[in-house]
mmCIF file of C-alpha atoms in Angstrom:
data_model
loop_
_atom_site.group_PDB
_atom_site.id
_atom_site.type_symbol
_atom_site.label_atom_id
_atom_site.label_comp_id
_atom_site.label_asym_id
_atom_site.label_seq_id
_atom_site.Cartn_x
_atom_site.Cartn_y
_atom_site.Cartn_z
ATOM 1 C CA UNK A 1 -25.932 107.896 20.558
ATOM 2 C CA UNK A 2 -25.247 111.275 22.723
ATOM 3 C CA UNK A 3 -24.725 111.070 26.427
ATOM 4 C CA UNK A 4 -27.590 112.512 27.722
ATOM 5 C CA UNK A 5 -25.429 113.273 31.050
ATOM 6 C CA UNK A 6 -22.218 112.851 32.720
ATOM 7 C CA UNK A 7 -23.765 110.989 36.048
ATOM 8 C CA UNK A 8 -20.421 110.178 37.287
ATOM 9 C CA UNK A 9 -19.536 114.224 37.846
ATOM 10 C CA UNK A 10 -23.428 114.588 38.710
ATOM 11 C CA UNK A 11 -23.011 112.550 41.823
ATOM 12 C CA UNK A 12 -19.162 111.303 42.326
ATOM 13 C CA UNK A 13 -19.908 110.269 45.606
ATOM 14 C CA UNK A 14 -23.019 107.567 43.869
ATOM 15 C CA UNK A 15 -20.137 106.640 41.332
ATOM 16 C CA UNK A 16 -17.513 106.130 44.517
ATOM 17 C CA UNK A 17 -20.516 103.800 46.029
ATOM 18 C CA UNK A 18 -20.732 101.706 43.053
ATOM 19 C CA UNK A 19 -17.111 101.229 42.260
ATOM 20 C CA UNK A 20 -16.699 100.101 46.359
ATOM 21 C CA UNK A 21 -19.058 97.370 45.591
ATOM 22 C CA UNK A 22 -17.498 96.568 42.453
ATOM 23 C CA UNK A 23 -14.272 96.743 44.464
ATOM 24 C CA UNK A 24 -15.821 94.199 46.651
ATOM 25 C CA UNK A 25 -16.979 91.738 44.237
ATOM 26 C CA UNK A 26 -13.821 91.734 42.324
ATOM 27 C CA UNK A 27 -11.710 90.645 45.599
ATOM 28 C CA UNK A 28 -14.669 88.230 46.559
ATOM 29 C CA UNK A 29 -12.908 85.073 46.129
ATOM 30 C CA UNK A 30 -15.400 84.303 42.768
ATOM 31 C CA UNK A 31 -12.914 84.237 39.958
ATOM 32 C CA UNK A 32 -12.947 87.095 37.428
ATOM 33 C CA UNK A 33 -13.649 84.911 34.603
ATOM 34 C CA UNK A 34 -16.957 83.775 36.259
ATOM 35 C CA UNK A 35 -18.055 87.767 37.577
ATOM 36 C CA UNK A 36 -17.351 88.836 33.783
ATOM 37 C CA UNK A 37 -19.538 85.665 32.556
ATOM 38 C CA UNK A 38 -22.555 86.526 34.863
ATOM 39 C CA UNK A 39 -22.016 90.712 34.404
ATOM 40 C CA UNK A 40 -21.682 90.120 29.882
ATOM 41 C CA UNK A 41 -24.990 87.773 30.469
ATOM 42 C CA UNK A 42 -27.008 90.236 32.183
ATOM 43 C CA UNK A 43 -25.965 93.257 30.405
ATOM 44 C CA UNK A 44 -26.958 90.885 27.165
ATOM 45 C CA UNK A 45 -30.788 90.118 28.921
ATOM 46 C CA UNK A 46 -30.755 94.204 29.829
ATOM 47 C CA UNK A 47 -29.600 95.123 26.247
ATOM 48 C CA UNK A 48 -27.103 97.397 28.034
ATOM 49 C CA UNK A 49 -24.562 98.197 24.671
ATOM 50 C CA UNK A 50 -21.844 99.465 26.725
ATOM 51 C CA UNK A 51 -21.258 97.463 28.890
ATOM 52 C CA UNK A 52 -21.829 94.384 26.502
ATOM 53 C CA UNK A 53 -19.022 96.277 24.615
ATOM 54 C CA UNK A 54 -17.157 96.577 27.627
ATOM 55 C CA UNK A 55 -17.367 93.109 29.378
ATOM 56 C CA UNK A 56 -16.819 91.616 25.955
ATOM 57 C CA UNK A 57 -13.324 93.030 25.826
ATOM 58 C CA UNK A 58 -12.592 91.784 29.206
ATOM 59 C CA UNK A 59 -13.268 88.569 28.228
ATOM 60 C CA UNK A 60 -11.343 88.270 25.038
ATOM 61 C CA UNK A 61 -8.697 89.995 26.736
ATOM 62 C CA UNK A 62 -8.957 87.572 30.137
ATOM 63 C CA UNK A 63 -8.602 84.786 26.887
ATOM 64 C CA UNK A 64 -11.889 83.684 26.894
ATOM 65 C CA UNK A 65 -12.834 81.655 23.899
ATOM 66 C CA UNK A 66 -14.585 83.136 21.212
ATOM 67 C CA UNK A 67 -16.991 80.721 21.148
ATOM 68 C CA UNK A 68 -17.832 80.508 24.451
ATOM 69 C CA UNK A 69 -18.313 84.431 24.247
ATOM 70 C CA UNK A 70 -20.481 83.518 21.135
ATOM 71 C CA UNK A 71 -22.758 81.455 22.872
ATOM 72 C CA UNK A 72 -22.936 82.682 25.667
ATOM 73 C CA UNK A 73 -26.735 84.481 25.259
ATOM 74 C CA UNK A 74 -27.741 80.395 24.430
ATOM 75 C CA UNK A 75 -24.905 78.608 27.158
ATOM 76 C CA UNK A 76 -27.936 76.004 27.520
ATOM 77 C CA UNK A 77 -26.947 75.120 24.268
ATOM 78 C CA UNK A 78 -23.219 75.268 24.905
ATOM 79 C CA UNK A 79 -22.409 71.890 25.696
ATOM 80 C CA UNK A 80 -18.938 71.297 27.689
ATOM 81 C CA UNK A 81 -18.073 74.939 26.964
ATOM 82 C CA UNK A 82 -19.499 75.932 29.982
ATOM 83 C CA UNK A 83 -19.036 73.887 33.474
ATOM 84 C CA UNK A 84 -21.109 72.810 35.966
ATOM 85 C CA UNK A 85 -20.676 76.358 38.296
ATOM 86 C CA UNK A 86 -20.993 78.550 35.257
ATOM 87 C CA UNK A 87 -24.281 77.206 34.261
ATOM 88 C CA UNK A 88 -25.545 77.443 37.997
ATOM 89 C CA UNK A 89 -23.983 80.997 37.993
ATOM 90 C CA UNK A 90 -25.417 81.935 34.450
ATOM 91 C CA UNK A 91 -28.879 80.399 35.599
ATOM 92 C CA UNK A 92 -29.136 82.561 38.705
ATOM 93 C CA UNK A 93 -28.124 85.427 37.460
ATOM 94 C CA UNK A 94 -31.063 84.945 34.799
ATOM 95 C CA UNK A 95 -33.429 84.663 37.241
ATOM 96 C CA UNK A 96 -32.308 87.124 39.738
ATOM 97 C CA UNK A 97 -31.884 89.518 36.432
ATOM 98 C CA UNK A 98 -35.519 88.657 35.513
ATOM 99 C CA UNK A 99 -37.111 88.697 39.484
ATOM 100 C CA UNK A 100 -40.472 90.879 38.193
ATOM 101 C CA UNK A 101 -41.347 87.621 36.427
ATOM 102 C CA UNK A 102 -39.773 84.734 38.241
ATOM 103 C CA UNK A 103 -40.382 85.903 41.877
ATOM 104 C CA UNK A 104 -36.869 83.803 42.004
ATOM 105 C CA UNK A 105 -38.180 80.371 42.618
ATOM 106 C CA UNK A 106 -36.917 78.110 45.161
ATOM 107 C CA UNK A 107 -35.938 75.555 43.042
ATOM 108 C CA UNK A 108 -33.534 78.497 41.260
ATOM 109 C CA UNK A 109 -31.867 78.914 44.865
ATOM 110 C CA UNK A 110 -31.569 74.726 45.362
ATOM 111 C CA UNK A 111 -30.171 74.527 42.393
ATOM 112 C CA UNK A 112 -27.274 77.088 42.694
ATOM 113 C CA UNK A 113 -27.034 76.692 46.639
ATOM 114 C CA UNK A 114 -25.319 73.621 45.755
ATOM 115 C CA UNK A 115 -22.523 74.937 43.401
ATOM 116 C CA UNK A 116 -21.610 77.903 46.149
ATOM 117 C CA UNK A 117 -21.158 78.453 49.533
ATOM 118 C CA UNK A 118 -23.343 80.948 51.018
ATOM 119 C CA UNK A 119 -20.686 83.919 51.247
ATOM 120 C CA UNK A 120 -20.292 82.799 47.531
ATOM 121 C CA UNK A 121 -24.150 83.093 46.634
ATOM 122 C CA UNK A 122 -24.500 86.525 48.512
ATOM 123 C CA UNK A 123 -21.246 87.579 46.539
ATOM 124 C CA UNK A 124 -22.920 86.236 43.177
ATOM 125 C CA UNK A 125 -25.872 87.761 43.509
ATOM 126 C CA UNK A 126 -23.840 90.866 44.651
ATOM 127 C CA UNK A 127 -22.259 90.570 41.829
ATOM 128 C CA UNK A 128 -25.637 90.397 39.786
ATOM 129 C CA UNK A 129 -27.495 92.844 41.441
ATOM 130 C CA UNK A 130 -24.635 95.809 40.649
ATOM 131 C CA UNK A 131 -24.236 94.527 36.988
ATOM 132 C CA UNK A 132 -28.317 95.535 36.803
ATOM 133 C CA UNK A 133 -28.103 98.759 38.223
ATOM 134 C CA UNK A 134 -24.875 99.444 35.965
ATOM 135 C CA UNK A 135 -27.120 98.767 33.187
ATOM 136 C CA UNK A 136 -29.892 100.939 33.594
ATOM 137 C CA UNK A 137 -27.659 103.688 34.786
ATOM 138 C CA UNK A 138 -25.768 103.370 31.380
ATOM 139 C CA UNK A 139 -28.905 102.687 29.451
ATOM 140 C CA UNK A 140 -30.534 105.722 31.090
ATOM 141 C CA UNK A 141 -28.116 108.523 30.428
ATOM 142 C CA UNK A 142 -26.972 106.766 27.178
ATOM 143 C CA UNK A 143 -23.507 106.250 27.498
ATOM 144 C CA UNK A 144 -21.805 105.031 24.234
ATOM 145 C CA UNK A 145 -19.909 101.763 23.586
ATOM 146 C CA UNK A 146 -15.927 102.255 23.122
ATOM 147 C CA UNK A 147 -16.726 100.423 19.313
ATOM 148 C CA UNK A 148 -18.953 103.138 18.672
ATOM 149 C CA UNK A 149 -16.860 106.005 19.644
#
């Protein structure tokens, strides 16, 4: 795969806008591990390969568990890997990820309203929205994973 551009000399001051929210999000009070959860599961429903390359790497080096890295595209499944606030984090992000065909149903805000305050839910989804327009900006002008550099 061939970088079709370099968007970050294209429009530095786009690429200074995104890295202020992404600023923002990382000194949001959420904890890393839970941003890098939520971004690695929405690049994985996007099919963005960088930055699945890249978040996975933060994850394994933040000491995630392989396993819960593993199963992460089927936490659902993951029994007591993943806790209570991860799974209402993963499941919003899903949702928010997929809004052309859930419209974001109420019940998917009652259900993660109660694991977060409501700075914490605007953060999330904060969080959520950048990791989506990371991903089609990477998918886009095809920028290429570190493992296959």
């Amino acid at each position: 795969m061939t970088l079709r551009m370099d968007y970050a000399k294209a429009s530095p001051d786009g690429i200074a806008a995104i890295r202020n929210v992404r600023n923002y999000v990382a000194k949001s009070g959420l904890s890393q591990n839970l941003i890098d959860l939520v971004y690695q599961r929405v690049s994985q429903i996007n099919g963005c390969a960088y930055c699945l390359d890249m978040h996975a790497r933060d994850l394994i080096k933040s000491g995630m568990p392989i396993e819960k890295l593993t199963l992460l595209q089927a936490w659902r499944e993951g029994g007591k890997l993943f806790d209570e606030r991860e799974r209402a984090a993963l499941a919003w992000a899903e949702t928010v990820t997929r809004v052309a065909e859930t419209g974001v149903p109420d019940a998917d805000f009652e259900a993660v309203a109660g694991h977060f305050t409501e700075k914490e839910l605007a953060d999330l989804t904060f969080a959520i929205g950048l990791m989506n327009l990371l991903n089609r900006v990477a998918i886009s002008f095809r920028a290429t994973p570190q493992a296959a550099k």
